[in-house]
Amino acid sequence: MALRLEDYALIGDTQTAGLVGYDGSLDWLCLPRLDSGACFAALLGTPEHGRWIIRPEGPARTLRRGYREDTMILETDLATDDGVIRIVDCMPIRKDHPRVIRLVRGLQGKVRVRSETVVRFEYGHDRPWIRREGKRLQAIAGPNVVVLDGDVPHHVENETCVAGFTVAEGDEVGLR
């Protein structure tokens, strides 16, 4: 089921912004500026138009979501039968390139997590070529480039950048 606009929260770096759903999906992001074409446009279409979702592999429910006091750092707590995780989303104020930082923290138990990133430039129209450079994945279409990096390895499945990992209580995994 599609999310409603009120199901999203805003993250940004003063030059661009993204919308994160209560389900852990970054469904709207324009790079490098707010007036640039979106590279994640699932908000206006389907996941195939671009998104970055981080979620537990099994059924989950949202327990809490909100911003840290006096910040644009978004925290979303998701619970499964095996435990609870917190997804922390932010875009640091930049000096050069925009960055989205997503952290997954284990709060209780042990939870298997999956990250899926579908990059589609120009509002879902341009499919990038995805290549590996060291441990990073690069999505490239013409002058547009998005680099995916993190504490866990990613691989490509059907034009989707995927990472699977487990977080236990006290663990933290960073994705950027």
PDB file of C-alpha atoms in Angstrom:
ATOM      1  CA  MET A   1       0.000   0.000   0.000  1.00  0.00           C
ATOM      2  CA  ALA A   2       1.315   3.443  -0.920  1.00  0.00           C
ATOM      3  CA  LEU A   3       2.193   5.831   1.875  1.00  0.00           C
ATOM      4  CA  ARG A   4       0.331   9.102   2.295  1.00  0.00           C
ATOM      5  CA  LEU A   5       2.245  12.391   2.262  1.00  0.00           C
ATOM      6  CA  GLU A   6       1.741  12.738   6.018  1.00  0.00           C
ATOM      7  CA  ASP A   7       3.545   9.386   6.471  1.00  0.00           C
ATOM      8  CA  TYR A   8       6.838  11.037   5.467  1.00  0.00           C
ATOM      9  CA  ALA A   9       9.406  13.041   7.415  1.00  0.00           C
ATOM     10  CA  LEU A  10      11.922  15.499   5.958  1.00  0.00           C
ATOM     11  CA  ILE A  11      15.703  15.255   6.106  1.00  0.00           C
ATOM     12  CA  GLY A  12      17.953  17.842   4.466  1.00  0.00           C
ATOM     13  CA  ASP A  13      21.295  19.634   4.298  1.00  0.00           C
ATOM     14  CA  THR A  14      20.107  23.235   3.536  1.00  0.00           C
ATOM     15  CA  GLN A  15      20.635  22.698  -0.214  1.00  0.00           C
ATOM     16  CA  THR A  16      18.466  19.658  -0.885  1.00  0.00           C
ATOM     17  CA  ALA A  17      16.064  17.398   0.963  1.00  0.00           C
ATOM     18  CA  GLY A  18      14.638  13.896   1.072  1.00  0.00           C
ATOM     19  CA  LEU A  19      11.424  12.340   2.341  1.00  0.00           C
ATOM     20  CA  VAL A  20      11.603   9.220   4.534  1.00  0.00           C
ATOM     21  CA  GLY A  21       8.505   7.087   5.100  1.00  0.00           C
ATOM     22  CA  TYR A  22       7.609   5.613   8.476  1.00  0.00           C
ATOM     23  CA  ASP A  23       8.515   2.209   6.947  1.00  0.00           C
ATOM     24  CA  GLY A  24      12.210   3.161   6.524  1.00  0.00           C
ATOM     25  CA  SER A  25      12.004   4.029   2.820  1.00  0.00           C
ATOM     26  CA  LEU A  26      13.694   7.151   1.409  1.00  0.00           C
ATOM     27  CA  ASP A  27      11.194   7.719  -1.421  1.00  0.00           C
ATOM     28  CA  TRP A  28      12.137  11.221  -2.593  1.00  0.00           C
ATOM     29  CA  LEU A  29      15.563  12.805  -3.044  1.00  0.00           C
ATOM     30  CA  CYS A  30      16.820  15.384  -5.525  1.00  0.00           C
ATOM     31  CA  LEU A  31      20.596  15.612  -6.010  1.00  0.00           C
ATOM     32  CA  PRO A  32      22.717  17.665  -5.875  1.00  0.00           C
ATOM     33  CA  ARG A  33      20.207  20.476  -5.206  1.00  0.00           C
ATOM     34  CA  LEU A  34      16.502  20.750  -4.482  1.00  0.00           C
ATOM     35  CA  ASP A  35      15.870  21.980  -8.048  1.00  0.00           C
ATOM     36  CA  SER A  36      17.704  18.986  -9.578  1.00  0.00           C
ATOM     37  CA  GLY A  37      15.965  15.924 -10.983  1.00  0.00           C
ATOM     38  CA  ALA A  38      15.049  13.307  -8.377  1.00  0.00           C
ATOM     39  CA  CYS A  39      17.148  10.135  -8.114  1.00  0.00           C
ATOM     40  CA  PHE A  40      14.581   8.611  -5.716  1.00  0.00           C
ATOM     41  CA  ALA A  41      11.048   9.270  -6.990  1.00  0.00           C
ATOM     42  CA  ALA A  42       8.964   6.375  -5.606  1.00  0.00           C
ATOM     43  CA  LEU A  43       6.822   9.010  -3.893  1.00  0.00           C
ATOM     44  CA  LEU A  44       5.318   9.820  -7.313  1.00  0.00           C
ATOM     45  CA  GLY A  45       5.338   6.319  -8.759  1.00  0.00           C
ATOM     46  CA  THR A  46       6.507   2.923  -7.607  1.00  0.00           C
ATOM     47  CA  PRO A  47       9.707   1.593  -5.997  1.00  0.00           C
ATOM     48  CA  GLU A  48      11.066   1.061  -9.531  1.00  0.00           C
ATOM     49  CA  HIS A  49      11.201   4.875  -9.871  1.00  0.00           C
ATOM     50  CA  GLY A  50      13.928   4.943  -7.219  1.00  0.00           C
ATOM     51  CA  ARG A  51      14.080   4.552  -3.462  1.00  0.00           C
ATOM     52  CA  TRP A  52      16.340   3.416  -0.633  1.00  0.00           C
ATOM     53  CA  ILE A  53      14.572   1.217   1.892  1.00  0.00           C
ATOM     54  CA  ILE A  54      16.091  -0.199   5.060  1.00  0.00           C
ATOM     55  CA  ARG A  55      13.828  -2.640   6.884  1.00  0.00           C
ATOM     56  CA  PRO A  56      13.788  -5.823   8.899  1.00  0.00           C
ATOM     57  CA  GLU A  57      13.544  -8.917   6.683  1.00  0.00           C
ATOM     58  CA  GLY A  58      10.366 -10.133   8.374  1.00  0.00           C
ATOM     59  CA  PRO A  59       7.144  -8.415   9.379  1.00  0.00           C
ATOM     60  CA  ALA A  60       7.750  -5.206  11.345  1.00  0.00           C
ATOM     61  CA  ARG A  61       5.785  -2.424  12.945  1.00  0.00           C
ATOM     62  CA  THR A  62       6.795   1.160  13.631  1.00  0.00           C
ATOM     63  CA  LEU A  63       7.008   1.848  17.360  1.00  0.00           C
ATOM     64  CA  ARG A  64       8.209   5.435  17.376  1.00  0.00           C
ATOM     65  CA  ARG A  65       9.425   8.068  14.974  1.00  0.00           C
ATOM     66  CA  GLY A  66      10.664  11.579  15.574  1.00  0.00           C
ATOM     67  CA  TYR A  67      13.518  14.034  15.357  1.00  0.00           C
ATOM     68  CA  ARG A  68      16.269  14.361  17.915  1.00  0.00           C
ATOM     69  CA  GLU A  69      15.719  17.515  19.902  1.00  0.00           C
ATOM     70  CA  ASP A  70      16.521  20.680  17.928  1.00  0.00           C
ATOM     71  CA  THR A  71      17.919  18.736  14.930  1.00  0.00           C
ATOM     72  CA  MET A  72      16.901  17.346  11.548  1.00  0.00           C
ATOM     73  CA  ILE A  73      18.155  13.893  12.596  1.00  0.00           C
ATOM     74  CA  LEU A  74      15.269  11.471  12.140  1.00  0.00           C
ATOM     75  CA  GLU A  75      14.929   8.331  14.268  1.00  0.00           C
ATOM     76  CA  THR A  76      12.546   5.489  13.435  1.00  0.00           C
ATOM     77  CA  ASP A  77      12.148   2.481  15.749  1.00  0.00           C
ATOM     78  CA  LEU A  78      10.916  -0.731  14.106  1.00  0.00           C
ATOM     79  CA  ALA A  79       9.964  -3.873  16.033  1.00  0.00           C
ATOM     80  CA  THR A  80       9.874  -7.513  14.930  1.00  0.00           C
ATOM     81  CA  ASP A  81       9.271 -10.730  16.839  1.00  0.00           C
ATOM     82  CA  ASP A  82      13.079 -11.023  17.176  1.00  0.00           C
ATOM     83  CA  GLY A  83      13.913  -7.535  18.430  1.00  0.00           C
ATOM     84  CA  VAL A  84      13.890  -3.777  17.878  1.00  0.00           C
ATOM     85  CA  ILE A  85      16.069  -1.618  15.619  1.00  0.00           C
ATOM     86  CA  ARG A  86      16.437   2.133  15.222  1.00  0.00           C
ATOM     87  CA  ILE A  87      17.076   3.689  11.817  1.00  0.00           C
ATOM     88  CA  VAL A  88      18.785   7.079  12.090  1.00  0.00           C
ATOM     89  CA  ASP A  89      18.583   9.270   8.965  1.00  0.00           C
ATOM     90  CA  CYS A  90      20.355  12.556   8.339  1.00  0.00           C
ATOM     91  CA  MET A  91      22.010  14.735   5.714  1.00  0.00           C
ATOM     92  CA  PRO A  92      24.958  16.638   7.205  1.00  0.00           C
ATOM     93  CA  ILE A  93      25.432  20.247   6.160  1.00  0.00           C
ATOM     94  CA  ARG A  94      27.931  19.957   3.344  1.00  0.00           C
ATOM     95  CA  LYS A  95      31.068  21.603   2.110  1.00  0.00           C
ATOM     96  CA  ASP A  96      31.079  19.841  -1.275  1.00  0.00           C
ATOM     97  CA  HIS A  97      28.935  16.812  -2.211  1.00  0.00           C
ATOM     98  CA  PRO A  98      25.571  15.949  -0.645  1.00  0.00           C
ATOM     99  CA  ARG A  99      25.507  12.904   1.649  1.00  0.00           C
ATOM    100  CA  VAL A 100      22.744  10.805   3.096  1.00  0.00           C
ATOM    101  CA  ILE A 101      23.793   8.919   6.210  1.00  0.00           C
ATOM    102  CA  ARG A 102      21.655   6.058   7.470  1.00  0.00           C
ATOM    103  CA  LEU A 103      22.543   4.168  10.652  1.00  0.00           C
ATOM    104  CA  VAL A 104      20.894   1.003  11.900  1.00  0.00           C
ATOM    105  CA  ARG A 105      21.170   0.425  15.641  1.00  0.00           C
ATOM    106  CA  GLY A 106      20.187  -2.699  17.521  1.00  0.00           C
ATOM    107  CA  LEU A 107      18.034  -1.791  20.535  1.00  0.00           C
ATOM    108  CA  GLN A 108      16.773  -5.248  21.596  1.00  0.00           C
ATOM    109  CA  GLY A 109      17.320  -8.825  20.525  1.00  0.00           C
ATOM    110  CA  LYS A 110      18.823  -9.682  17.149  1.00  0.00           C
ATOM    111  CA  VAL A 111      17.213  -8.501  13.881  1.00  0.00           C
ATOM    112  CA  ARG A 112      18.040  -9.461  10.294  1.00  0.00           C
ATOM    113  CA  VAL A 113      17.977  -6.273   8.155  1.00  0.00           C
ATOM    114  CA  ARG A 114      17.893  -5.677   4.395  1.00  0.00           C
ATOM    115  CA  SER A 115      18.875  -2.512   2.540  1.00  0.00           C
ATOM    116  CA  GLU A 116      17.654  -2.091  -1.053  1.00  0.00           C
ATOM    117  CA  THR A 117      18.673   0.900  -3.147  1.00  0.00           C
ATOM    118  CA  VAL A 118      17.163   1.553  -6.565  1.00  0.00           C
ATOM    119  CA  VAL A 119      18.662   4.641  -8.214  1.00  0.00           C
ATOM    120  CA  ARG A 120      16.738   6.175 -11.108  1.00  0.00           C
ATOM    121  CA  PHE A 121      17.839   9.613 -12.233  1.00  0.00           C
ATOM    122  CA  GLU A 122      15.549  12.282 -13.693  1.00  0.00           C
ATOM    123  CA  TYR A 123      12.418  11.324 -11.765  1.00  0.00           C
ATOM    124  CA  GLY A 124      12.660   7.622 -12.525  1.00  0.00           C
ATOM    125  CA  HIS A 125      13.387   7.881 -16.253  1.00  0.00           C
ATOM    126  CA  ASP A 126      17.161   7.238 -16.422  1.00  0.00           C
ATOM    127  CA  ARG A 127      18.453   3.802 -15.429  1.00  0.00           C
ATOM    128  CA  PRO A 128      22.076   3.993 -14.346  1.00  0.00           C
ATOM    129  CA  TRP A 129      24.952   1.687 -15.080  1.00  0.00           C
ATOM    130  CA  ILE A 130      26.082   0.212 -11.740  1.00  0.00           C
ATOM    131  CA  ARG A 131      29.728  -0.592 -11.225  1.00  0.00           C
ATOM    132  CA  ARG A 132      31.874  -1.614  -8.299  1.00  0.00           C
ATOM    133  CA  GLU A 133      34.841   0.510  -7.272  1.00  0.00           C
ATOM    134  CA  GLY A 134      36.535  -1.203  -4.357  1.00  0.00           C
ATOM    135  CA  LYS A 135      33.864  -1.759  -1.715  1.00  0.00           C
ATOM    136  CA  ARG A 136      31.643   0.996  -3.121  1.00  0.00           C
ATOM    137  CA  LEU A 137      28.941   0.791  -5.748  1.00  0.00           C
ATOM    138  CA  GLN A 138      28.516   3.640  -8.222  1.00  0.00           C
ATOM    139  CA  ALA A 139      25.293   4.310 -10.132  1.00  0.00           C
ATOM    140  CA  ILE A 140      26.148   6.356 -13.235  1.00  0.00           C
ATOM    141  CA  ALA A 141      23.905   7.849 -15.924  1.00  0.00           C
ATOM    142  CA  GLY A 142      25.414  10.649 -18.011  1.00  0.00           C
ATOM    143  CA  PRO A 143      26.642  13.397 -15.669  1.00  0.00           C
ATOM    144  CA  ASN A 144      24.770  11.933 -12.680  1.00  0.00           C
ATOM    145  CA  VAL A 145      26.529   9.728 -10.125  1.00  0.00           C
ATOM    146  CA  VAL A 146      25.423   8.275  -6.790  1.00  0.00           C
ATOM    147  CA  VAL A 147      27.958   6.378  -4.664  1.00  0.00           C
ATOM    148  CA  LEU A 148      26.773   3.769  -2.156  1.00  0.00           C
ATOM    149  CA  ASP A 149      29.124   2.822   0.650  1.00  0.00           C
ATOM    150  CA  GLY A 150      28.837   1.432   4.147  1.00  0.00           C
ATOM    151  CA  ASP A 151      29.984  -0.857   6.899  1.00  0.00           C
ATOM    152  CA  VAL A 152      28.531  -3.919   5.147  1.00  0.00           C
ATOM    153  CA  PRO A 153      29.115  -5.194   1.591  1.00  0.00           C
ATOM    154  CA  HIS A 154      26.568  -4.533  -1.136  1.00  0.00           C
ATOM    155  CA  HIS A 155      25.863  -6.505  -4.279  1.00  0.00           C
ATOM    156  CA  VAL A 156      23.604  -5.954  -7.276  1.00  0.00           C
ATOM    157  CA  GLU A 157      20.397  -7.932  -7.873  1.00  0.00           C
ATOM    158  CA  ASN A 158      18.334  -6.915 -10.925  1.00  0.00           C
ATOM    159  CA  GLU A 159      19.512  -3.264 -10.923  1.00  0.00           C
ATOM    160  CA  THR A 160      19.027  -3.022  -7.138  1.00  0.00           C
ATOM    161  CA  CYS A 161      21.934  -2.472  -4.724  1.00  0.00           C
ATOM    162  CA  VAL A 162      21.335  -4.892  -1.838  1.00  0.00           C
ATOM    163  CA  ALA A 163      22.926  -5.479   1.561  1.00  0.00           C
ATOM    164  CA  GLY A 164      21.778  -7.960   4.186  1.00  0.00           C
ATOM    165  CA  PHE A 165      23.079  -7.930   7.746  1.00  0.00           C
ATOM    166  CA  THR A 166      22.146  -8.701  11.334  1.00  0.00           C
ATOM    167  CA  VAL A 167      22.181  -6.205  14.181  1.00  0.00           C
ATOM    168  CA  ALA A 168      22.107  -7.282  17.803  1.00  0.00           C
ATOM    169  CA  GLU A 169      21.484  -5.092  20.816  1.00  0.00           C
ATOM    170  CA  GLY A 170      24.271  -2.471  20.923  1.00  0.00           C
ATOM    171  CA  ASP A 171      25.410  -2.980  17.299  1.00  0.00           C
ATOM    172  CA  GLU A 172      25.490  -0.137  14.789  1.00  0.00           C
ATOM    173  CA  VAL A 173      25.804  -0.394  10.992  1.00  0.00           C
ATOM    174  CA  GLY A 174      26.381   2.711   8.891  1.00  0.00           C
ATOM    175  CA  LEU A 175      25.243   3.114   5.280  1.00  0.00           C
ATOM    176  CA  ARG A 176      25.935   6.152   3.122  1.00  0.00           C
TER     177      ARG A 176
END
